[in-house]
mmCIF file of C-alpha atoms and ligand atoms in Angstrom:
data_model
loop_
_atom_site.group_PDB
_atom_site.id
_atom_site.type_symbol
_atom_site.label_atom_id
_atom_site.label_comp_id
_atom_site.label_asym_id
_atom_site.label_seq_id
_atom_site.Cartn_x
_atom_site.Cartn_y
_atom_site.Cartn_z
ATOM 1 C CA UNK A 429 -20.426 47.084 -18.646
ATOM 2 C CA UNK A 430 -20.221 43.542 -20.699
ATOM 3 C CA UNK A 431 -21.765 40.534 -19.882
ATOM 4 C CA UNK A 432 -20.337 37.436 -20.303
ATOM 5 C CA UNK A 433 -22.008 33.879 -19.821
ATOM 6 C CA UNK A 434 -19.927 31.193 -17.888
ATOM 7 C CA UNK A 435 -21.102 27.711 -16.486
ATOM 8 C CA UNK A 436 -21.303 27.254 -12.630
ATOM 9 C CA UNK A 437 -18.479 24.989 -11.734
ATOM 10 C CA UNK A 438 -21.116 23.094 -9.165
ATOM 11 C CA UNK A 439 -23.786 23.236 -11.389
ATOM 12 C CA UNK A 440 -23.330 23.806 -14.692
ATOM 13 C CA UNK A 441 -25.893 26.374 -15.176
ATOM 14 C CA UNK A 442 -25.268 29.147 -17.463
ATOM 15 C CA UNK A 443 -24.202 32.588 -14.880
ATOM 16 C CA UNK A 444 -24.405 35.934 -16.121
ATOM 17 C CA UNK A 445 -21.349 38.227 -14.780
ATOM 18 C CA UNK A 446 -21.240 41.899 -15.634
ATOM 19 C CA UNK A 447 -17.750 42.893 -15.662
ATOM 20 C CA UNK A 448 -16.566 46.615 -16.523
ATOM 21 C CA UNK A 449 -15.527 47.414 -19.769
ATOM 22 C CA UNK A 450 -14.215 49.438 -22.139
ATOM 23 C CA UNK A 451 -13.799 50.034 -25.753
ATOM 24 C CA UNK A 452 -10.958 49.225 -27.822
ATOM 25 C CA UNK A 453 -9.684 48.943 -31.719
ATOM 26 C CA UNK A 454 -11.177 45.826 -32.926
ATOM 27 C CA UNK A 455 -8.287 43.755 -33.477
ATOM 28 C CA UNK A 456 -9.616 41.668 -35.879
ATOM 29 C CA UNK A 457 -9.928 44.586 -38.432
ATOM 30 C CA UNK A 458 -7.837 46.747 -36.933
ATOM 31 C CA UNK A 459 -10.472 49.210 -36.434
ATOM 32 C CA UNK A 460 -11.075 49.105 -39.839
ATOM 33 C CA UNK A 461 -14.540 48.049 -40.208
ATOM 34 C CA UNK A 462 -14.092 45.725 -42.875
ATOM 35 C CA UNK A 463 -12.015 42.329 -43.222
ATOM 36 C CA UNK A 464 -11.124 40.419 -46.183
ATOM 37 C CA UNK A 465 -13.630 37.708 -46.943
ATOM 38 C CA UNK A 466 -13.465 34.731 -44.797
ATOM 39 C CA UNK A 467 -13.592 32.308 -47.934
ATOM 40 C CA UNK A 468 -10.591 34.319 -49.495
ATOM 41 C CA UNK A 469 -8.438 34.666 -46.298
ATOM 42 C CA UNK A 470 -6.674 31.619 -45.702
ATOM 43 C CA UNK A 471 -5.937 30.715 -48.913
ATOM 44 C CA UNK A 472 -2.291 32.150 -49.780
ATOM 45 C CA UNK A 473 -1.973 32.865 -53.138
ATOM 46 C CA UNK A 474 1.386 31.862 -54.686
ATOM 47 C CA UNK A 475 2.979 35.286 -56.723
ATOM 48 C CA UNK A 476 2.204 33.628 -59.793
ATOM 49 C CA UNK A 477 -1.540 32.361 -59.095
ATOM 50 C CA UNK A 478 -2.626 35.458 -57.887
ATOM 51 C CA UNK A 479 -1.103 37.265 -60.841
ATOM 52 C CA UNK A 480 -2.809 34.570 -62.888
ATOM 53 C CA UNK A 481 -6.374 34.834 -60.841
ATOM 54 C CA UNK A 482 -6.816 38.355 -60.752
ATOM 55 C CA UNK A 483 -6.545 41.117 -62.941
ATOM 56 C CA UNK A 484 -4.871 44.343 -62.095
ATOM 57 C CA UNK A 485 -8.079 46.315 -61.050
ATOM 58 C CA UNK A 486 -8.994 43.146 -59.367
ATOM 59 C CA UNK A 487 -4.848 43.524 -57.522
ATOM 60 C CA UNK A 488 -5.963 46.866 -56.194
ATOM 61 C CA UNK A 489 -9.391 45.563 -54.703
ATOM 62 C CA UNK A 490 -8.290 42.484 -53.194
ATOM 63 C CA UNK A 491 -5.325 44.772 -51.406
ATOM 64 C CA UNK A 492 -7.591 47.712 -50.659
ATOM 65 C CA UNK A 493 -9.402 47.862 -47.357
ATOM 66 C CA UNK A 494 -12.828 48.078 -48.215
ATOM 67 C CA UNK A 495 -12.700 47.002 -52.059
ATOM 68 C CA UNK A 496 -15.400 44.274 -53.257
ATOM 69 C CA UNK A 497 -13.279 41.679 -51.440
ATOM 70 C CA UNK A 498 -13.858 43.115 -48.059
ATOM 71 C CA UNK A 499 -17.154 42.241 -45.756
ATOM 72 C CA UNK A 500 -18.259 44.041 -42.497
ATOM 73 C CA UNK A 501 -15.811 42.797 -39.879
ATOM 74 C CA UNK A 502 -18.062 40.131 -37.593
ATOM 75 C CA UNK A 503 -16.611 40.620 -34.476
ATOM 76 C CA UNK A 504 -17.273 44.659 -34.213
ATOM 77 C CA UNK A 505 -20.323 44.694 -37.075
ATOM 78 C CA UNK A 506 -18.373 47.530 -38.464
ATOM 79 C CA UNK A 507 -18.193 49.772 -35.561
ATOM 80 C CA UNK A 508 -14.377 49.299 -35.249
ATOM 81 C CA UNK A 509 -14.202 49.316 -32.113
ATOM 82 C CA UNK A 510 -15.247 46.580 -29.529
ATOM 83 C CA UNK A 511 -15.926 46.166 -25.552
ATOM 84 C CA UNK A 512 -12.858 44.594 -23.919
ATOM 85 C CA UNK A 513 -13.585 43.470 -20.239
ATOM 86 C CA UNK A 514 -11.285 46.165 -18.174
ATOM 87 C CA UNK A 515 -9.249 43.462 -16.310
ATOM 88 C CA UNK A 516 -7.871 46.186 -14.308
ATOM 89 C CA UNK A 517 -10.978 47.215 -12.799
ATOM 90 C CA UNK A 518 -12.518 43.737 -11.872
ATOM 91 C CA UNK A 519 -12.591 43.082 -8.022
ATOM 92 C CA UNK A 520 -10.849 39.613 -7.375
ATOM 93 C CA UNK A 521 -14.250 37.247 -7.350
ATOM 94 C CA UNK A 522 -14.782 38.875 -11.038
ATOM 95 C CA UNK A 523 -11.214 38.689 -11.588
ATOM 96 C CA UNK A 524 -11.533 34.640 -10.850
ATOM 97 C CA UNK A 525 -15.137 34.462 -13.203
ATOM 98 C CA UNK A 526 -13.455 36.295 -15.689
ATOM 99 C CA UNK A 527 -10.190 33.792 -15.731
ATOM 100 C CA UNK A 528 -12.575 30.853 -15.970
ATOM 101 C CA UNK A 529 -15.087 32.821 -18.765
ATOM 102 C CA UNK A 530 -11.495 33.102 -21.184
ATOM 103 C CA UNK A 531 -10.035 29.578 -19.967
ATOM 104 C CA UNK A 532 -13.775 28.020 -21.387
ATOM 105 C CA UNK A 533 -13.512 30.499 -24.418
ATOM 106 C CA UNK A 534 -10.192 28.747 -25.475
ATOM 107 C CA UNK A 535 -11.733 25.428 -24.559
ATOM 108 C CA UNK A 536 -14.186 26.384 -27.312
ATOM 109 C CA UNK A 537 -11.980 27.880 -29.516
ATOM 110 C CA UNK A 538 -10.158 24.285 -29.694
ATOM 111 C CA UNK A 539 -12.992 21.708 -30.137
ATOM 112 C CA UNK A 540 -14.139 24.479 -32.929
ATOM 113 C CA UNK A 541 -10.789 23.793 -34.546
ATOM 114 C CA UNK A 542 -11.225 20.082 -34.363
ATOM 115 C CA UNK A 543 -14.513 19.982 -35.189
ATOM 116 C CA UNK A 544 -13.197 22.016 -38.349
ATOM 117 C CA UNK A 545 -10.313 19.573 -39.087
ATOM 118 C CA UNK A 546 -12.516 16.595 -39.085
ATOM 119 C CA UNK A 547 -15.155 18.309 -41.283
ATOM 120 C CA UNK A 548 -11.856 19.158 -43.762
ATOM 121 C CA UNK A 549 -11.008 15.528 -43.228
ATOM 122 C CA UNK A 550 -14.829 14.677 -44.483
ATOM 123 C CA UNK A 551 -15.457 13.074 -41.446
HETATM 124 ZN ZN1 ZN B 1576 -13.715 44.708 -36.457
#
């Protein structure tokens, strides 16, 4: 079972659901355990600057899963695998908290991503 945490459409207060779950890969590390570091992923090295920034032991880290460039994935802590609500066994009323639990997820997701842009922007 997972519980997730929506607001009450009529009231706003927080509602804990238990849905069933199950496990899956984590698919942010692939069931790997391990990601590259957050303050080294999205920056794209050019061929030429990351020939120039890194040495080739450091080459071999930064590719290797698990090398000194690599933290503890955040989303499974390591465990490589994660609970993933079973959207085939929800009855429809969890089916329709479940739709609204992802559609407020997203809803996060974006005003995290502006928030993020306008801290870039130094505002
Ligand atoms: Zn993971």
């Amino acid at each position: 079972m997972m519980t997730i945490t929506l607001s009450d459409p009529d009231t706003g207060d927080d509602l804990e659901v238990q849905l069933p779950s199950r496990k899956c890969v984590c698919p942010t590390c692939e069931g790997e355990g391990y990601v590259l570091n957050p303050s080294m992923r999205g920056h794209a090295y050019a061929k030429e600057e990351f020939d120039d920034a890194f040495d080739d032991e450091q080459r071999a880290e930064y590719l290797k899963r698990g090398g000194i460039y690599d933290v503890v994935c955040e989303t499974c802590n390591g465990r490589n695998v994660v609970d993933e609500v079973a959207e085939d066994q929800l009855t429809p009323a969890q089916l329709v908290q479940y739709e609204a639990w992802c559609e407020s997820q997203r809803a996060d997701a974006e005003y995290e991503a502006v928030c993020r842009a306008e801290r870039e922007m130094g505002a």
